[in-house]
Every structure is written in C-alpha cells, then in structure tokens.
Amino acid sequence: MRRQIQLFSVTGLAPNAPWFATGGDFEASYLGTCGADQDLVLQSAPYAFRFGAERLLNVVYESRESLLNATFLYEHQQKAARTLVSIPYESLADVAWEVTPDEAAPCFVFSMGRCGSTLLSKLLGGMGLPSLSEPDVFTQYSMALPKAGAVPGFDHIHSVFGYVVSSLLSAAGSATGAIKFRAQTNSMADQLMTALPKARGLMLVREFDAWASSLYRTFSFVPETIADTLACAHQAVHACSQVGRPLELVRYEDLCERPLERLQELGQKLGVAVDEANESRIRQILSEDSQADTPLGREAKRGVDVPEGFLSEVRQQWAVRKAHLEGQGVVFQF
C-alpha cells in the first residue's frame, strides 16, 4: 500500500541539533496528509532524509529568490521553516517537479572547504546560472556512510538520489542549475555523478598552506582532521574518474588572479557567459566577502593566528595518508 505525503507545522528547532541537517531538527505538529500535486509539495525543497521511515523531508519556501540568495541554504531553511513536507520514497515519482530526473543536468560543485566554493556559487548565479549553496540533505547521507550497515533505510536510498536533485533543481528553477555542496559530500561524489548521467562536476581546490591555515582559523581543526579532509577530496576526484565521470578542477587562485577569464572558460561548458549585462554584477561579487553574513566571514576570524609548527604537523599527517592512498592506486590530480 502506497503511503501518503504528510504535512507538519514547525513549532521550533529541536534542542541539541547537530551541525548538519537531519530529519529530527524541528519540533513540529502534525497537520495531515496531502496529494503529490499540491502546491505545498511543489513549492518545497529537500532538507534532510528520514532514514528509518524512508522519507524525504522538505521545507516549504516562500520564494525561489530567497533560496537562491541564501549564502547557506540549510541555515536559511532552518530559520524560515514554517511547514514541513514528508514524502515517502515511493511517492517521489508522483510529484510533478518542474525538473525530472531524466532532464536534470546540474553542475555539482564539490570542494575541499575554505577554497572559494561559496564565492563560485555566487559568481555562477551572477552569470545567470541559478545556484543553490549548501543544501544539506546529502551531507547527512555522507555522515551516515561509515555506519551505513546499521542505519535503517540505506538499502533503497540510492534509487531516490535523482528525485532529490530534481526537487532541488525545481526549487532553483533550472534543470542545469548549480548545486554547491559542503566538503563532507566528497565521500559520495562518485555516487551523485553516477546517479545523474547529465551532471557536470567541479572540484574547488586551493594552495596547501593557505587552505590548511584557513581551516584552522575558521574551525580550529587539528592536523589529523585537515589531512583527512584533503585525502577525501583526492579520493573523490579519483573515484569519479574511475566511474567515467571526471570532475574538472577549479583552483581558488585562478578565480582570484584571472576571474573573468576562468569564468568564461567554465561558462562555455555550462551554457552561460560573462557578458556586459552581468559583468558589473560579477565584479561586485568579487569585491565582497562571500560569507560576510555568516560566522565564517573574513572579519569574524581576523586575528586568529596559526600556531608555530602547525603546518608542519599537517604536512606530516598528510604524508601518511598520501602514502596510504598511493597504495590504493589513487592518482593525484592536484
């Protein structure tokens, strides 16, 4: 028997919610059920999985512009959520999304973190390519991967990836829109690229010392965590190449040193262009701190010094992981 789509009214945020989106982040009251063709369903965007229930939890949004303008989509959804839509996996195919899985041709933006991915997301939007920055639904899946065998609902979840992306692209208003992920999603980059045959994938990278220093100043990461993050990015690039869906490398330094030229190169492949109509907007974006309205902005971390010897420790930890990856046959591309 096909289960019904359920609606909930948000009464608040649940206490002690983790740093990534989950299906239990909201306190809510049950409103009832609705059909797959209802406006509340069509005007909702994915927020998280409910693994055990095998449902996708969407948040109803007021305007498409609010989603596209959000520096971090998941944070915007948390703050703006009033109504939740819980869709059983088997009902996703019944929802008349503007974009179907067969039509979906997104630009997936993966990154090492702290390397300009938020900036690139905004630049793509400035070029006329609708871009969603950090929907968190796949971060939640990536965080659960190490214990997948103990998580109910993982047996069927791969079959719904296309519908989740379709829902995101429908919210963005474009079958070719960009979706910029958090760095944790690198662990499933090959799964996403395989699930969406028309997808293009980018991997944002940055010079080692500047990148590691930024991770320390922003998140207080220890050397082991920074080295693990770099290893996961290399594994993602290698894994996507192995399944015939290579990621194009985009270097943060290129975006800074020759932004218009690099954006033109990307635009030719993505079907958008830097022209007179949007060049002024692009220059404005380049002149701003892309995360200024968040706790991760440059001013928020100004004056935080990297301890002496810290980068040497990071390099030592990375050397260990690099040797291990080489033993697994990983080919390093950056």
Coordinates of C-alpha atoms in Angstrom, one line a residue:
M1 CA 0.0 0.0 0.0
R2 CA 1.4 3.4 -1.0
R3 CA 2.0 5.7 1.9
Q4 CA 0.7 9.2 2.0
I5 CA 2.6 12.5 1.9
Q6 CA 2.4 14.2 5.4
L7 CA 2.4 17.8 6.4
F8 CA 3.8 19.3 9.7
S9 CA 3.7 22.7 11.2
V10 CA 7.0 23.9 12.6
T11 CA 6.8 25.0 16.2
G12 CA 10.6 25.4 16.8
L13 CA 14.0 24.0 16.4
A14 CA 14.8 20.8 18.3
P15 CA 17.4 21.2 21.1
N16 CA 20.9 19.9 20.6
A17 CA 20.6 19.7 16.8
P18 CA 23.9 18.6 15.2
W19 CA 25.9 20.9 12.9
F20 CA 24.4 19.3 9.8
A21 CA 20.8 18.9 8.8
T22 CA 18.8 15.9 10.0
G23 CA 15.3 14.7 9.9
G24 CA 14.9 15.5 13.6
D25 CA 16.0 19.1 13.6
F26 CA 12.5 20.6 14.0
E27 CA 9.8 20.4 16.7
A28 CA 6.6 20.1 14.7
S29 CA 2.9 19.3 15.0
Y30 CA 1.1 17.0 12.5
L31 CA -1.3 18.8 10.1
G32 CA -2.5 15.9 8.0
T33 CA -1.9 14.4 4.5
C34 CA -2.0 15.9 1.0
G35 CA -1.7 14.8 -2.6
A36 CA 1.5 14.8 -4.7
D37 CA 0.2 17.6 -6.9
Q38 CA -0.5 20.1 -4.1
D39 CA 1.2 23.5 -4.2
L40 CA 2.8 22.9 -0.7
V41 CA 4.6 19.9 -2.1
L42 CA 5.7 21.6 -5.3
Q43 CA 6.9 24.6 -3.5
S44 CA 9.2 22.8 -1.1
A45 CA 12.9 22.0 -1.2
P46 CA 14.8 19.0 0.3
Y47 CA 16.2 19.5 3.8
A48 CA 17.1 16.0 5.1
F49 CA 16.4 12.3 4.9
R50 CA 14.4 10.4 7.5
F51 CA 16.3 7.2 7.0
G52 CA 14.3 4.8 9.1
A53 CA 11.0 6.0 7.8
E54 CA 12.4 6.0 4.2
R55 CA 11.1 9.5 3.6
L56 CA 12.5 12.8 2.3
L57 CA 11.8 15.8 4.5
N58 CA 11.3 19.0 2.5
V59 CA 10.8 22.6 3.8
V60 CA 8.1 24.8 2.1
Y61 CA 9.6 28.0 0.9
E62 CA 8.0 31.4 0.3
S63 CA 10.1 32.5 -2.8
R64 CA 12.6 31.0 -5.1
E65 CA 14.7 34.1 -4.8
S66 CA 15.2 33.6 -1.1
L67 CA 16.7 30.2 -1.7
L68 CA 19.0 31.4 -4.5
N69 CA 20.1 34.3 -2.4
A70 CA 20.9 32.3 0.7
T71 CA 24.6 32.0 1.5
F72 CA 23.9 28.6 3.1
L73 CA 20.6 27.1 2.1
Y74 CA 20.3 24.7 5.1
E75 CA 20.7 27.6 7.5
H76 CA 18.0 29.6 5.6
Q77 CA 15.7 26.7 5.7
Q78 CA 16.1 26.2 9.4
K79 CA 15.3 29.9 10.2
A80 CA 12.5 30.3 7.7
A81 CA 10.8 26.9 8.1
R82 CA 7.1 27.1 8.8
T83 CA 5.8 23.9 7.1
L84 CA 7.4 20.6 6.5
V85 CA 6.5 18.0 3.8
S86 CA 7.4 14.4 4.5
I87 CA 7.4 12.4 1.2
P88 CA 7.7 8.6 1.2
Y89 CA 10.4 7.4 -1.2
E90 CA 7.8 5.5 -3.3
S91 CA 5.8 8.8 -3.8
L92 CA 8.7 10.9 -5.1
A93 CA 8.0 9.8 -8.7
D94 CA 4.4 11.1 -8.4
V95 CA 5.4 14.7 -7.6
A96 CA 5.2 16.9 -10.7
W97 CA 8.6 18.6 -10.2
E98 CA 9.4 21.2 -12.8
V99 CA 12.6 19.2 -13.5
T100 CA 12.5 15.4 -13.8
P101 CA 15.5 13.1 -13.1
D102 CA 15.8 12.4 -16.8
E103 CA 16.0 16.2 -17.6
A104 CA 18.3 17.0 -14.7
A105 CA 21.7 18.3 -15.9
P106 CA 23.1 20.0 -12.8
C107 CA 26.5 21.5 -12.2
F108 CA 27.7 19.9 -9.0
V109 CA 30.3 22.0 -7.1
F110 CA 32.4 19.9 -4.7
S111 CA 35.3 21.4 -2.7
M112 CA 38.0 20.9 -0.1
G113 CA 36.3 23.6 2.0
R114 CA 37.6 27.1 2.6
C115 CA 38.6 27.4 -1.1
G116 CA 36.2 29.7 -2.7
S117 CA 33.2 27.4 -3.4
T118 CA 30.7 29.9 -1.8
L119 CA 32.3 32.6 -4.0
L120 CA 32.0 30.4 -7.1
S121 CA 28.3 29.6 -6.3
K122 CA 27.5 33.3 -6.2
L123 CA 29.5 34.0 -9.3
L124 CA 27.6 31.4 -11.3
G125 CA 24.4 33.0 -10.1
G126 CA 25.8 36.3 -11.3
M127 CA 26.4 34.8 -14.7
G128 CA 22.8 33.8 -14.9
L129 CA 23.1 30.1 -13.8
P130 CA 20.7 29.6 -10.8
S131 CA 22.8 28.3 -7.9
L132 CA 21.9 26.7 -4.6
S133 CA 24.7 26.9 -1.9
E134 CA 24.8 24.1 0.6
P135 CA 21.6 22.2 0.6
D136 CA 22.5 19.7 3.4
V137 CA 20.4 16.7 2.5
F138 CA 23.5 14.8 1.1
T139 CA 25.8 15.9 3.9
Q140 CA 23.5 13.9 6.2
Y141 CA 23.9 10.9 4.0
S142 CA 27.7 11.3 3.8
M143 CA 27.9 11.5 7.6
A144 CA 26.0 8.2 7.9
L145 CA 28.0 6.3 5.3
P146 CA 30.6 4.9 7.8
K147 CA 27.8 3.2 9.7
A148 CA 25.5 2.5 6.8
G149 CA 25.0 -1.1 7.7
A150 CA 23.4 -0.1 11.0
V151 CA 21.2 2.7 9.5
P152 CA 17.7 1.6 8.5
G153 CA 16.6 2.7 5.0
F154 CA 20.0 2.6 3.3
D155 CA 19.0 -0.3 1.1
H156 CA 16.8 1.8 -1.1
I157 CA 18.2 5.3 -0.8
H158 CA 20.3 5.3 -3.9
S159 CA 17.2 5.0 -6.0
V160 CA 15.9 8.4 -4.9
F161 CA 19.0 10.5 -5.4
G162 CA 17.7 11.6 -8.8
Y163 CA 14.4 12.8 -7.4
V164 CA 16.2 14.6 -4.6
V165 CA 18.3 16.5 -7.1
S166 CA 15.2 17.1 -9.3
S167 CA 13.5 18.7 -6.3
L168 CA 16.5 20.9 -5.7
L169 CA 16.7 22.0 -9.3
S170 CA 13.0 22.6 -9.4
A171 CA 13.4 24.9 -6.4
A172 CA 16.2 26.7 -8.3
G173 CA 14.1 27.0 -11.4
S174 CA 16.6 25.4 -13.8
A175 CA 17.4 21.8 -15.0
T176 CA 21.0 23.0 -15.4
G177 CA 21.3 24.9 -12.1
A178 CA 24.4 24.6 -9.9
I179 CA 24.4 22.8 -6.5
K180 CA 27.3 23.6 -4.2
F181 CA 27.9 21.1 -1.5
R182 CA 29.7 21.1 1.8
A183 CA 33.1 19.3 1.8
Q184 CA 31.7 16.3 3.6
T185 CA 29.7 15.3 0.5
N186 CA 33.0 14.5 -1.3
S187 CA 32.7 10.9 0.1
M188 CA 29.7 10.3 -2.2
A189 CA 30.7 12.4 -5.2
D190 CA 31.0 9.4 -7.4
Q191 CA 27.5 8.2 -6.4
L192 CA 26.0 11.5 -7.2
M193 CA 27.8 11.8 -10.6
T194 CA 26.7 8.3 -11.4
A195 CA 23.1 8.8 -10.4
L196 CA 22.8 11.9 -12.6
P197 CA 24.2 11.0 -16.1
K198 CA 23.9 14.5 -17.4
A199 CA 25.6 16.2 -14.4
R200 CA 28.8 18.1 -14.7
G201 CA 31.1 18.1 -11.7
L202 CA 33.7 20.7 -10.4
M203 CA 36.2 20.3 -7.6
L204 CA 37.4 23.5 -6.0
V205 CA 41.0 23.3 -4.7
R206 CA 43.4 25.7 -3.0
E207 CA 47.1 26.1 -2.3
F208 CA 48.0 23.8 0.7
D209 CA 49.3 26.3 3.3
A210 CA 46.7 28.9 2.8
W211 CA 43.9 26.3 2.8
A212 CA 45.1 24.5 5.9
S213 CA 45.6 27.8 7.7
S214 CA 42.0 28.8 6.8
L215 CA 40.6 25.6 8.2
Y216 CA 42.4 26.1 11.4
R217 CA 41.4 29.7 11.8
T218 CA 37.8 29.0 10.9
F219 CA 37.0 25.7 12.5
S220 CA 40.0 25.0 14.8
F221 CA 40.6 21.8 13.0
V222 CA 43.5 19.6 14.3
P223 CA 46.2 18.4 11.8
E224 CA 44.6 14.9 11.5
T225 CA 41.2 16.3 10.5
I226 CA 42.8 18.6 7.9
A227 CA 44.8 15.8 6.4
D228 CA 41.6 13.6 6.4
T229 CA 39.7 16.4 4.5
L230 CA 42.4 16.6 1.9
A231 CA 42.5 12.8 1.5
C232 CA 38.7 12.7 1.0
A233 CA 38.9 15.4 -1.8
H234 CA 41.6 13.4 -3.6
Q235 CA 39.6 10.2 -3.2
A236 CA 36.5 12.0 -4.7
V237 CA 38.4 13.1 -7.8
H238 CA 39.9 9.7 -8.2
A239 CA 36.6 7.8 -7.7
C240 CA 34.7 10.0 -10.2
S241 CA 37.4 9.4 -12.8
Q242 CA 37.2 5.6 -12.1
V243 CA 33.5 5.6 -12.9
G244 CA 34.0 7.6 -16.1
R245 CA 32.6 10.9 -14.6
P246 CA 35.7 13.1 -14.0
L247 CA 35.5 16.3 -12.1
E248 CA 37.0 19.5 -13.5
L249 CA 39.5 21.1 -11.2
V250 CA 39.0 24.8 -10.4
R251 CA 41.7 26.5 -8.5
Y252 CA 40.9 29.2 -6.0
E253 CA 44.0 31.1 -7.0
D254 CA 42.8 31.3 -10.6
L255 CA 39.4 32.7 -9.5
C256 CA 41.3 35.4 -7.7
E257 CA 44.0 36.2 -10.2
R258 CA 42.1 35.8 -13.5
P259 CA 38.4 35.6 -12.5
L260 CA 36.7 36.8 -15.7
E261 CA 38.9 34.5 -17.9
R262 CA 38.3 31.5 -15.7
L263 CA 34.6 32.1 -15.5
Q264 CA 34.4 32.5 -19.3
E265 CA 36.1 29.0 -19.6
L266 CA 33.6 27.5 -17.2
G267 CA 30.7 29.3 -18.7
Q268 CA 31.4 27.9 -22.2
K269 CA 31.0 24.4 -20.8
L270 CA 27.9 25.3 -18.7
G271 CA 26.0 27.2 -21.2
V272 CA 26.3 30.7 -19.7
A273 CA 28.6 33.6 -20.4
V274 CA 30.3 36.6 -18.8
D275 CA 28.8 39.5 -20.9
E276 CA 28.3 43.2 -20.4
A277 CA 24.9 42.6 -18.8
N278 CA 26.3 40.7 -15.9
E279 CA 30.0 41.7 -15.8
S280 CA 29.3 44.5 -13.3
R281 CA 27.4 42.1 -11.0
I282 CA 30.4 39.7 -11.2
R283 CA 32.8 42.4 -10.3
Q284 CA 30.7 43.4 -7.3
I285 CA 30.6 39.8 -6.1
L286 CA 34.3 39.6 -6.4
S287 CA 34.8 42.7 -4.3
E288 CA 32.7 41.3 -1.4
D289 CA 33.3 38.7 1.3
S290 CA 31.0 35.9 0.0
Q291 CA 30.4 34.7 3.6
A292 CA 30.2 38.1 5.3
D293 CA 26.6 37.5 6.6
T294 CA 27.7 34.3 8.4
P295 CA 30.0 33.4 11.3
L296 CA 32.5 32.2 8.7
G297 CA 33.2 35.6 7.2
R298 CA 36.7 37.0 7.0
E299 CA 36.2 39.6 9.7
A300 CA 34.9 37.0 12.1
K301 CA 38.2 35.2 12.1
R302 CA 40.6 38.1 11.7
G303 CA 43.4 38.0 14.2
V304 CA 43.3 34.2 14.8
D305 CA 46.9 33.1 14.4
V306 CA 48.1 29.7 13.2
P307 CA 50.4 28.2 15.9
E308 CA 54.1 27.8 15.1
G309 CA 54.8 24.4 13.6
F310 CA 51.1 23.7 12.9
L311 CA 51.5 23.5 9.1
S312 CA 54.5 21.1 9.5
E313 CA 52.3 18.8 11.6
V314 CA 49.6 18.9 8.9
R315 CA 52.1 18.0 6.2
Q316 CA 53.3 15.1 8.3
Q317 CA 49.8 13.8 8.7
W318 CA 49.1 14.3 5.0
A319 CA 52.3 12.3 4.1
V320 CA 50.9 9.3 6.0
R321 CA 47.6 9.5 4.2
K322 CA 49.1 10.1 0.8
A323 CA 51.2 7.0 1.1
H324 CA 48.1 5.0 2.0
L325 CA 46.2 6.4 -0.9
E326 CA 49.1 5.7 -3.3
G327 CA 48.9 2.1 -2.1
Q328 CA 45.3 2.0 -3.1
G329 CA 46.1 3.2 -6.6
V330 CA 44.8 6.7 -6.2
V331 CA 46.1 9.0 -8.9
F332 CA 46.7 12.5 -7.6
Q333 CA 45.4 15.3 -9.9
F334 CA 46.1 18.4 -7.7

